[in-house]
Coordinates of C-alpha atoms and ligand atoms in Angstrom, one line a residue:
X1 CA -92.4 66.0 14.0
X2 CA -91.2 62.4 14.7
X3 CA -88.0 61.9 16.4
X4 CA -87.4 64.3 18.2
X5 CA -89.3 64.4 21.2
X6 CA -88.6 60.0 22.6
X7 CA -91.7 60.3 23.6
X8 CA -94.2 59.5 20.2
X9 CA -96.5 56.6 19.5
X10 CA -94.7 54.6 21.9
X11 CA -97.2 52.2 24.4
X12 CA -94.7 52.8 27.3
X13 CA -96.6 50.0 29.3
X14 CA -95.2 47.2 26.5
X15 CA -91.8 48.9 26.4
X16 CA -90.4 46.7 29.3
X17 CA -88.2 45.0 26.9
X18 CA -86.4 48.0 26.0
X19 CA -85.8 49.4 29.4
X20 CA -82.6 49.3 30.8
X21 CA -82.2 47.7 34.2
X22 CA -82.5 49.9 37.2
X23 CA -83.5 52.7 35.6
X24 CA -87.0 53.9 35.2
X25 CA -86.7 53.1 31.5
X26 CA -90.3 51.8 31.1
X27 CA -91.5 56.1 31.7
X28 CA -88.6 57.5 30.5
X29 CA -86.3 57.8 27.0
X30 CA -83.4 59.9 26.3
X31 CA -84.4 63.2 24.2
X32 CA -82.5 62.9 21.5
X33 CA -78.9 65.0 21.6
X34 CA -78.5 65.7 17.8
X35 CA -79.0 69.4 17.3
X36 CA -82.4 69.5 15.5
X37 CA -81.0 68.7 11.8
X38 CA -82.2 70.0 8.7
X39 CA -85.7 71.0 9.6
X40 CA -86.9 72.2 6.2
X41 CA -86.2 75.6 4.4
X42 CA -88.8 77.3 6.2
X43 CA -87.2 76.0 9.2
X44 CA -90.4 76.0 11.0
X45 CA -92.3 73.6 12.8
X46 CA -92.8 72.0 16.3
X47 CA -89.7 69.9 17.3
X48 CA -91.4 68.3 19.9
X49 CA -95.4 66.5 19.5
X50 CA -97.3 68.4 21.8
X51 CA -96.7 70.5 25.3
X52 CA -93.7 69.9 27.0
X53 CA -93.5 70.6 30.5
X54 CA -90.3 71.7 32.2
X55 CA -90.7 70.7 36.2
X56 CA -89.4 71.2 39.2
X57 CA -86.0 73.4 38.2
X58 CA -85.2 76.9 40.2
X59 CA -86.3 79.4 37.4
X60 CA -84.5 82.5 36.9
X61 CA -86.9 84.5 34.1
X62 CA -84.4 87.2 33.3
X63 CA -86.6 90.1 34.3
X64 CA -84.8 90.4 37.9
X65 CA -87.3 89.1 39.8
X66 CA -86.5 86.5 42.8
X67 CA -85.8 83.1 41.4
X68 CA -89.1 80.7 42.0
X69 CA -88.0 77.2 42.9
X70 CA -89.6 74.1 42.0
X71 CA -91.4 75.6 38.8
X72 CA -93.2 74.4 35.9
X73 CA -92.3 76.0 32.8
X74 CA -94.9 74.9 29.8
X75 CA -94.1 75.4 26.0
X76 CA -96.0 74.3 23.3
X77 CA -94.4 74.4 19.7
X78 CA -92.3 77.8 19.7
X79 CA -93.8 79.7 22.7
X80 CA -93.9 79.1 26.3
X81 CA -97.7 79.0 27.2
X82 CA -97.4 78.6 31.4
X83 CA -95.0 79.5 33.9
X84 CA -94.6 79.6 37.5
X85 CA -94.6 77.5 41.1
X86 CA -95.6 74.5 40.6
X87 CA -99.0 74.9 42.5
X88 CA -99.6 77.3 39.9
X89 CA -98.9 76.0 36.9
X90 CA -101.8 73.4 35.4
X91 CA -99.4 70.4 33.1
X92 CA -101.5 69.3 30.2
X93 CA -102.5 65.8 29.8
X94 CA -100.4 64.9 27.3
X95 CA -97.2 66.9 27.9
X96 CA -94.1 65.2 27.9
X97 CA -92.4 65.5 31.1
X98 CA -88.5 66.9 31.5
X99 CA -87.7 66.5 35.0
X100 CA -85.2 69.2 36.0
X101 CA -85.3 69.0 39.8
X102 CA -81.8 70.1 40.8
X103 CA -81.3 72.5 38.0
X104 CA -81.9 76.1 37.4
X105 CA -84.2 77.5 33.9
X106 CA -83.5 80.5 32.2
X107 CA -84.1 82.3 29.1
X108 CA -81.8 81.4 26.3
X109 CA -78.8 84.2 26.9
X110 CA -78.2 87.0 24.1
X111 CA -75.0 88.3 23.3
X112 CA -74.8 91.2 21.9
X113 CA -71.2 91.6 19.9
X114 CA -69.8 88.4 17.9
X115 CA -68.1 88.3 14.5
X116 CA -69.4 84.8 13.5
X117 CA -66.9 85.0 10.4
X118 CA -64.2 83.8 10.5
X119 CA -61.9 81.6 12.3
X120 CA -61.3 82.9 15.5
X121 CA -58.7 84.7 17.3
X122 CA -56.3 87.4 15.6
X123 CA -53.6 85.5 12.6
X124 CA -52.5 87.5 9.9
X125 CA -51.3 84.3 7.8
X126 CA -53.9 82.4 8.0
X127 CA -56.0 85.4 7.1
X128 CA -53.9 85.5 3.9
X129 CA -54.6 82.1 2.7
X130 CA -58.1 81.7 3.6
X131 CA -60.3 82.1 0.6
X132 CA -63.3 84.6 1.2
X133 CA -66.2 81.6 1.2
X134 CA -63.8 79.8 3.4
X135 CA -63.8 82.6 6.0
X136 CA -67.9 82.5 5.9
X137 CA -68.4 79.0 6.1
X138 CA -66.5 79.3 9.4
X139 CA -69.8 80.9 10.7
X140 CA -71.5 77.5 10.5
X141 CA -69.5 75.7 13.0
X142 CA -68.8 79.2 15.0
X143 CA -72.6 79.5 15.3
X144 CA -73.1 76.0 16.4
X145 CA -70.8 76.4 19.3
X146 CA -72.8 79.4 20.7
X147 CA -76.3 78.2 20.2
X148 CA -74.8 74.6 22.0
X149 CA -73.6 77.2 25.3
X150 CA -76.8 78.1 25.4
X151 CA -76.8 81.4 23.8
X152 CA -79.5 81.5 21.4
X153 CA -79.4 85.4 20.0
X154 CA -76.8 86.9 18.9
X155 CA -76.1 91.0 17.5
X156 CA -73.4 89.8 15.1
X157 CA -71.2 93.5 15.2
X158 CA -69.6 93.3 11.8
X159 CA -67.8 91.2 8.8
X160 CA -70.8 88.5 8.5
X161 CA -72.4 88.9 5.7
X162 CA -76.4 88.6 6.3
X163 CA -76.6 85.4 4.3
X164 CA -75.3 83.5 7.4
X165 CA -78.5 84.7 9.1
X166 CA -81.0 83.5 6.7
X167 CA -79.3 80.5 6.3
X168 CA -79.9 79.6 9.8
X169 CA -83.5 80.7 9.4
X170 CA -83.9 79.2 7.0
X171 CA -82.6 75.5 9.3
X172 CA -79.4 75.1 7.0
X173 CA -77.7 74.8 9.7
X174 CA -78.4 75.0 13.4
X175 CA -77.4 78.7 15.0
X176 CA -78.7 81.6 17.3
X177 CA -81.4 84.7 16.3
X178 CA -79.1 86.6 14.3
X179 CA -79.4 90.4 14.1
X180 CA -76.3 91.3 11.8
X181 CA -73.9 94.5 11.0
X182 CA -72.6 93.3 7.8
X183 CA -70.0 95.9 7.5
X184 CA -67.5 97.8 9.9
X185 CA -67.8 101.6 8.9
X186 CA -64.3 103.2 9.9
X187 CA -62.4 106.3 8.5
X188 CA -59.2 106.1 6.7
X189 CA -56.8 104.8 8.9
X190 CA -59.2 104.3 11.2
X191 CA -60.1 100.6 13.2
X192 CA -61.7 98.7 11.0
X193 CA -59.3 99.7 7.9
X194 CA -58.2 97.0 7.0
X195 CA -55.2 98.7 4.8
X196 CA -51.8 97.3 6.1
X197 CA -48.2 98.9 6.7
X198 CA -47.0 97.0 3.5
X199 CA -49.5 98.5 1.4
X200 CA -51.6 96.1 1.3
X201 CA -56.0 96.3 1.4
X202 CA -56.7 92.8 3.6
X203 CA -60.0 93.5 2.5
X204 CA -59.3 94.0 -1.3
X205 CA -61.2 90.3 -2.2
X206 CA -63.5 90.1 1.2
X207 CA -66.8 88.4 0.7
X208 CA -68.6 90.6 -2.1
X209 CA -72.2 90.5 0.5
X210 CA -70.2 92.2 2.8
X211 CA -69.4 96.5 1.5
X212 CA -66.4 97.5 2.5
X213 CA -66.6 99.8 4.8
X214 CA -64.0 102.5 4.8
X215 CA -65.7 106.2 4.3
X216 CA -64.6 109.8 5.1
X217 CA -66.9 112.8 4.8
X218 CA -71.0 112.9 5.4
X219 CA -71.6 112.4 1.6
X220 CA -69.8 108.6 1.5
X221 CA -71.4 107.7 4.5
X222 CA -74.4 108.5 3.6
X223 CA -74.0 106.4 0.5
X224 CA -72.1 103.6 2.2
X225 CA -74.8 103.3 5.2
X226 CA -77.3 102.8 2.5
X227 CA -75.2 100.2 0.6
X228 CA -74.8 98.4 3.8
X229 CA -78.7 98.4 4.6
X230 CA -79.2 97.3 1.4
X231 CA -77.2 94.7 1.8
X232 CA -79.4 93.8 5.2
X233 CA -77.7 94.7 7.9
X234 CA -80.1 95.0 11.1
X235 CA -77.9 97.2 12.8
X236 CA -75.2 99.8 11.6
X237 CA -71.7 99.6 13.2
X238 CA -69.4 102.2 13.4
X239 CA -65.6 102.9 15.2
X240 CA -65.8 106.2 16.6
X241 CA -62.0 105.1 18.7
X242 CA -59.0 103.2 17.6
X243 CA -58.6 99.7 18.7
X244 CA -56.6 97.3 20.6
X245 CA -55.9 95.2 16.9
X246 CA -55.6 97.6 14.6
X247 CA -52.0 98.2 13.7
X248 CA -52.6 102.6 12.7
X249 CA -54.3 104.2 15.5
X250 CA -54.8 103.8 19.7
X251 CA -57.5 103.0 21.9
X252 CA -57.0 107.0 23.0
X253 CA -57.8 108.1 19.7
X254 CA -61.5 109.4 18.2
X255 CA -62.7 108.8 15.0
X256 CA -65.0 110.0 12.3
X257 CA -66.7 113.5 13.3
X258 CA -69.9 113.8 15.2
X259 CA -71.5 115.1 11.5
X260 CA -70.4 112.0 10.2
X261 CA -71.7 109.8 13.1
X262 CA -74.6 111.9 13.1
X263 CA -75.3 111.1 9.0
X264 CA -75.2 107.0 10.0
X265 CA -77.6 107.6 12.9
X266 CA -79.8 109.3 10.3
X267 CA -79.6 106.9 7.7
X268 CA -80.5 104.2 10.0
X269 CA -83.3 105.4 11.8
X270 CA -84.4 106.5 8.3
X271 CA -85.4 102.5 7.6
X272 CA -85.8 101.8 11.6
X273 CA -82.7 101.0 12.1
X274 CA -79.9 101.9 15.1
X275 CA -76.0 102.1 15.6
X276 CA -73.9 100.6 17.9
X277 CA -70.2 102.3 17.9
X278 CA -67.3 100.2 18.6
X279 CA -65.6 103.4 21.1
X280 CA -63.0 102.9 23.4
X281 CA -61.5 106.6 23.8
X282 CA -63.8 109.5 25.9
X283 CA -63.6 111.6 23.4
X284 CA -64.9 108.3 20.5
X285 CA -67.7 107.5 23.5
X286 CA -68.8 111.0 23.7
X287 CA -68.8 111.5 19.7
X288 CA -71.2 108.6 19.8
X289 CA -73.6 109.8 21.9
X290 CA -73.7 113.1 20.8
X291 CA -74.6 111.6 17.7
X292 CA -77.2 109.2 19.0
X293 CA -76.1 105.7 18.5
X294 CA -77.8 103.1 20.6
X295 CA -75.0 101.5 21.9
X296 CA -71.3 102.0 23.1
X297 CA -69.3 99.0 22.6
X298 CA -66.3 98.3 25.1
X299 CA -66.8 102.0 26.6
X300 CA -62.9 101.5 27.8
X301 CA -62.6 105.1 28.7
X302 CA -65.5 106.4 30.3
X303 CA -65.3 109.9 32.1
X304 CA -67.9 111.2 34.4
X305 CA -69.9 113.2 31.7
X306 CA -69.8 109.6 29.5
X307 CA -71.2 108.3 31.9
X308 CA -74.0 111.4 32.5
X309 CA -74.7 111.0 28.9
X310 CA -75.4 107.6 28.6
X311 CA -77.8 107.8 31.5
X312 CA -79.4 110.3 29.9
X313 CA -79.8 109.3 26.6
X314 CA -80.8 105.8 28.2
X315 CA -77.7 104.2 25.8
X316 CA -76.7 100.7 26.8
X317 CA -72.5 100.0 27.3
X318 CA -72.0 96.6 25.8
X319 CA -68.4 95.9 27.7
X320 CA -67.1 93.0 26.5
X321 CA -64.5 92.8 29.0
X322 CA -63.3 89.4 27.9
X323 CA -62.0 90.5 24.6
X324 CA -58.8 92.4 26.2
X325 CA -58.2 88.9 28.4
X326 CA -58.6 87.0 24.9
X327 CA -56.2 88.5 23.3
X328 CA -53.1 88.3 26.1
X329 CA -54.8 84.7 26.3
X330 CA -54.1 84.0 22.8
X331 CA -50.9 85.9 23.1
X332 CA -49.3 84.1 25.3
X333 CA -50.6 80.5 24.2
X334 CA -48.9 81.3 20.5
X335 CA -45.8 83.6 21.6
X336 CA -45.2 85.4 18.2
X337 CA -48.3 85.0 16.9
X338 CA -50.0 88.9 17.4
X339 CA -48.0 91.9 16.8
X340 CA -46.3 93.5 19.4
X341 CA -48.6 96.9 19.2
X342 CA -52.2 94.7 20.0
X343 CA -50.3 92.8 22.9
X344 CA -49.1 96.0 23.6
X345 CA -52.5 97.9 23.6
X346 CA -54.6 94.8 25.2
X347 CA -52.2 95.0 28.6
X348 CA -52.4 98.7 28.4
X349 CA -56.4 99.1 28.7
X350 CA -57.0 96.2 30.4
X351 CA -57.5 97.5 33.7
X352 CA -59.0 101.0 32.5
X353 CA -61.6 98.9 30.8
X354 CA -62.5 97.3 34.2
X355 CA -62.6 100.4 36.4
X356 CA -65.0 102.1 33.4
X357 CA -67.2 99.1 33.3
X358 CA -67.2 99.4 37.5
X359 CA -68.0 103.2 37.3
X360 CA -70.9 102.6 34.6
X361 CA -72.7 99.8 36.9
X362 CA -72.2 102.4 40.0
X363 CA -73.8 104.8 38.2
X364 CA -76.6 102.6 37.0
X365 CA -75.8 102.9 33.3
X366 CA -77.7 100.2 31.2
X367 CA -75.6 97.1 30.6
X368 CA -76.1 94.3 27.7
X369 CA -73.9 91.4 27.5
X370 CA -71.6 91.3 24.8
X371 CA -68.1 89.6 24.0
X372 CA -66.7 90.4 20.7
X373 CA -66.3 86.6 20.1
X374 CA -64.1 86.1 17.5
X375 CA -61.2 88.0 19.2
X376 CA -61.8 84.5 21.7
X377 CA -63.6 81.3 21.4
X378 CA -67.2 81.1 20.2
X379 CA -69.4 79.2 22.6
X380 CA -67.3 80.8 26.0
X381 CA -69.6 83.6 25.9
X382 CA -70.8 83.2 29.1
X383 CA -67.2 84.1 30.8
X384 CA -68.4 87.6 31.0
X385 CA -70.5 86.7 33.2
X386 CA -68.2 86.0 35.6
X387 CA -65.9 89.0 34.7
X388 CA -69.2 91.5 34.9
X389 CA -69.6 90.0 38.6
X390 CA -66.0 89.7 39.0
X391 CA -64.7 93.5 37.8
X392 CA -68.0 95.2 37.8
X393 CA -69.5 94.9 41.1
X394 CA -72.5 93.0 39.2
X395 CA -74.5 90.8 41.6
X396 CA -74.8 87.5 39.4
X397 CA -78.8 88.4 38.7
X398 CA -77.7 91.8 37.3
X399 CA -75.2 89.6 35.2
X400 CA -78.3 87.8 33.9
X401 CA -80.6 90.5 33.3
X402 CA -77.9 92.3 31.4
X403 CA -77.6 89.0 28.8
X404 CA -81.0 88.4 29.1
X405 CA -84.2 91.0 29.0
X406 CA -81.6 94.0 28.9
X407 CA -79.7 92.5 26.1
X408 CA -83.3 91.9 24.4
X409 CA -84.6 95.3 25.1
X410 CA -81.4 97.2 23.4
X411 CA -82.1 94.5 20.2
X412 CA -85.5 95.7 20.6
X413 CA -86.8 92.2 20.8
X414 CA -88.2 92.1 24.2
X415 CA -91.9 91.3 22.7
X416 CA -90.6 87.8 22.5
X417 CA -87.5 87.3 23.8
X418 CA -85.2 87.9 27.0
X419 CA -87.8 86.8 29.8
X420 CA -89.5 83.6 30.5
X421 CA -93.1 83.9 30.3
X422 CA -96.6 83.1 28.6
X423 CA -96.3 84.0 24.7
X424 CA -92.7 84.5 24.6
X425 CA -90.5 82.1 22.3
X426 CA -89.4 79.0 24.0
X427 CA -85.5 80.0 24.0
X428 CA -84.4 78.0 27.1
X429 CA -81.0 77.2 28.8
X430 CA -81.1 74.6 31.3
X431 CA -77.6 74.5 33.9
X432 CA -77.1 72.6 36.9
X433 CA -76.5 74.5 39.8
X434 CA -77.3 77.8 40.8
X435 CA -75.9 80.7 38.7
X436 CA -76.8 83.0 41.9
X437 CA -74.5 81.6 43.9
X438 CA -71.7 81.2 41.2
X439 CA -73.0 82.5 37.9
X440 CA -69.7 81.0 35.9
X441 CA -71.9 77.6 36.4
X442 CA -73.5 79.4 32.9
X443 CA -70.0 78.8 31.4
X444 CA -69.3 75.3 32.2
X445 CA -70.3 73.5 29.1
X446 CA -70.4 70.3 31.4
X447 CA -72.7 72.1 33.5
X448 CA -75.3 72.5 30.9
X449 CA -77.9 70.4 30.9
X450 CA -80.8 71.6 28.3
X451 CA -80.9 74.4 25.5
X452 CA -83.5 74.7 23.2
X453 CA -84.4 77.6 20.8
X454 CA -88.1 78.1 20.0
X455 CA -88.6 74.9 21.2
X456 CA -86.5 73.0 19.3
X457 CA -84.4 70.8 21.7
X458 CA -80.7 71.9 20.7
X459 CA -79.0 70.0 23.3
X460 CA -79.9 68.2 26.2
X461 CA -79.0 65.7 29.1
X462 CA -82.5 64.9 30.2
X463 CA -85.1 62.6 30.2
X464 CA -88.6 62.9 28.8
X465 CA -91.6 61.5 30.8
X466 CA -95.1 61.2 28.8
X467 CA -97.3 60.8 31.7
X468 CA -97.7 64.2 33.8
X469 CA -95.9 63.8 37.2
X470 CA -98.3 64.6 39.7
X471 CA -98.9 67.9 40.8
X472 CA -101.5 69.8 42.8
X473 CA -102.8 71.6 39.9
X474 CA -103.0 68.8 37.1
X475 CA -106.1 68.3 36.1
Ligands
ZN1 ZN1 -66.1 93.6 17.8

């Protein structure tokens, strides 16, 4: 595909007249910056000519193994096809060359809760005069932001409607791997009931691909978890707790029944399917797992037996401990901007959330990266990072494995993604620096220096080389 590599039918021996003076311009271009545009409907395709060769970076692969330093990391067209020291690894011929000596490799991260809809952060009058399409078309740039940080999956954990997927598929627009909830199932009253004090449904003229989700009983689940998987949701969500911004219920508080979770978990598995259960209370977590979704979103309240359970039923916590910090962030940067009760509730569970999260990584509990962005910023995903490492007792690798191949083994996409190596997709985030020795490198957008998803260069600060450098194993 031309333009996008710098390095195509170009006789880089008659370039001289292009170079730039004391740099090595005559073996070297810029790649270009521009996300990859417009790529086609099918939105497939090679971004770059031939092999590209990634060499001499510190490579983390996201499976927890010892970083290797001074690796070669080979992808051809959407997959990586060689990786490893660079005594190891033969460079093709023709590869182009992206010198990244200085800078650590990793799999492209994967987050596992954001609400791409929307604009972000919580405002009740702008939510009243944005127009439903309006609301959606916010995914576009809210999805460029994240796949530019470097995170290039995403579990989107209700309110996007699955067109925003496809559309990025389909190279509309650039974005991440979307899997998608669609809806937010909640009883009456419950979380994601969107009915106001003043009598008023928020969600009365919502986006018409996305079902509302408000159910009671096993009967209208049943029917509203097949609406909602009709309407192509990868992933069922459900609030078995109360919430920090809902304005009717607490954090402390369980809802829907364990029959009623239990009918979703049926429904779902029914077409291959899983749920993920937005529960902050013990009694919401416990519901859940009794229940058998996969995943237990923000866990804020875990008890000993949570805890048991969750090891036992091998259930993943997806903490997103920034959320709580978003929302006193926003708070207190717009004073009268979020009711009192969700400033209120964020302070309350703030540190609870932390000391669960602590507990759960003690215990060895399964952890996968998530932030609920949309409560903050898209595209500062990768500050829980630093809070998992920070609150959680996390060494920074366990950080990275958990938004990396733990993250893609609860999405179930560990075949292809969440690890560096031969055959896997070419989803790459490039930092300088070393996340092991400070992993909130990973969330300095300055600090990042490559990303590309299926090996389509999305960003990047580097230089590409046609002639091999020379190493002991080209030949
Ligand atoms: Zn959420």
């Amino acid at each position: 595909m031309p333009g996008t590599n710098g390095s195509h039918d170009h006789d880089h021996d008659h370039d001289h007249s292009h170079a730039h003076d004391g740099q090595h311009a005559h073996e070297t271009q810029p790649v270009p910056l521009a996300l990859q545009p417009y790529r086609g409907l099918t939105g497939s395709g090679a971004p770059f000519d031939g092999p590209v060769a990634i060499v001499g970076a510190r490579l983390i692969d996201g499976s927890g193994a010892d970083p290797v330093d001074d690796a070669v990391l080979v992808f051809e067209g959407e997959r990586i096809t060689a990786t490893g020291h660079r005594d190891t690894v033969a460079i093709p011929r023709d590869a182009a060359i992206l010198d990244a000596a200085g800078k650590t490799l990793l799999p492209g991260l994967i987050d596992c809760h954001v609400h791409f809809r929307g604009a972000w952060g919580y405002d009740l009058l702008r939510s009243l005069v944005t127009p439903p399409s309006l609301g959606t078309l916010y995914a576009v740039p809210n999805a460029r932001a994240t796949l530019e940080a470097g995170i290039t999956t995403v579990r989107d954990a209700g309110g996007t409607p699955a067109a925003v997927k496809q559309a990025i598929d389909r190279g509309l627009f650039p974005g991440p791997r979307m899997l998608v909830a669609v809806s937010l199932l909640s009883q009456t009253g419950g979380h994601g009931d969107s009915f106001m004090p003043c009598c008023i449904d928020l969600r009365d003229n919502g986006p018409v691909d996305v079902p509302k989700g408000v159910v009671d009983g096993t009967d209208e689940m049943r029917h509203k978890v097949r609406e909602i998987l009709r309407a192509g949701a990868d992933w069922i969500k459900l609030c078995t707790s109360g919430g920090v911004l809902s304005a009717a219920d607490a954090p402390e508080s369980a809802q829907f029944t364990v029959e009623e979770i239990a009918v979703a978990v049926y429904e779902a598995a029914a077409q291959d399917k899983r749920c993920m259960a937005h529960a902050q209370s013990t009694r919401g977590i416990k519901n859940a797992l009794a229940a058998g979704i996969a995943s237990i979103e923000h866990g804020i309240y875990l008890d000993d037996e949570a805890i048991q359970m969750m090891l036992d039923r091998g259930v993943y916590l997806v903490p997103t401990l920034v959320a709580p910090q978003d929302v006193i962030e926003l708070a207190e940067a717009r004073p009268g901007l979020l009711p009192a009760y969700a400033i209120e509730k964020a302070r309350h569970v703030i540190d609870a959330h932390r000391a669960s999260f602590r507990r759960a990584v003690q215990a060895g509990v399964k952890v996968a990266m998530g932030t609920d962005s949309g409560v903050g910023p898209h595209g500062g995903n990768a500050r829980e990072l630093g809070l998992m490492v920070e609150h959680g007792g996390m060494t920074p690798m366990q950080a990275i494995v958990a938004t990396t191949r733990s993250a893609a083994e609860l999405l179930r996409l560990d075949a292809d993604l969440g690890t560096l190596a031969p055959g896997k997709y070419a989803d790459l985030l490039m930092v300088d620096g070393d996340p092991l020795a400070d992993v909130r490198v990973l969330a300095d957008p300055a600090r990042i220096a490559f990303v590309a998803k299926g090996g389509a260069a999305v960003r990047s600060t580097l230089t590409a080389a046609k002639r091999p450098v020379p190493t002991a194993a080209a030949h």
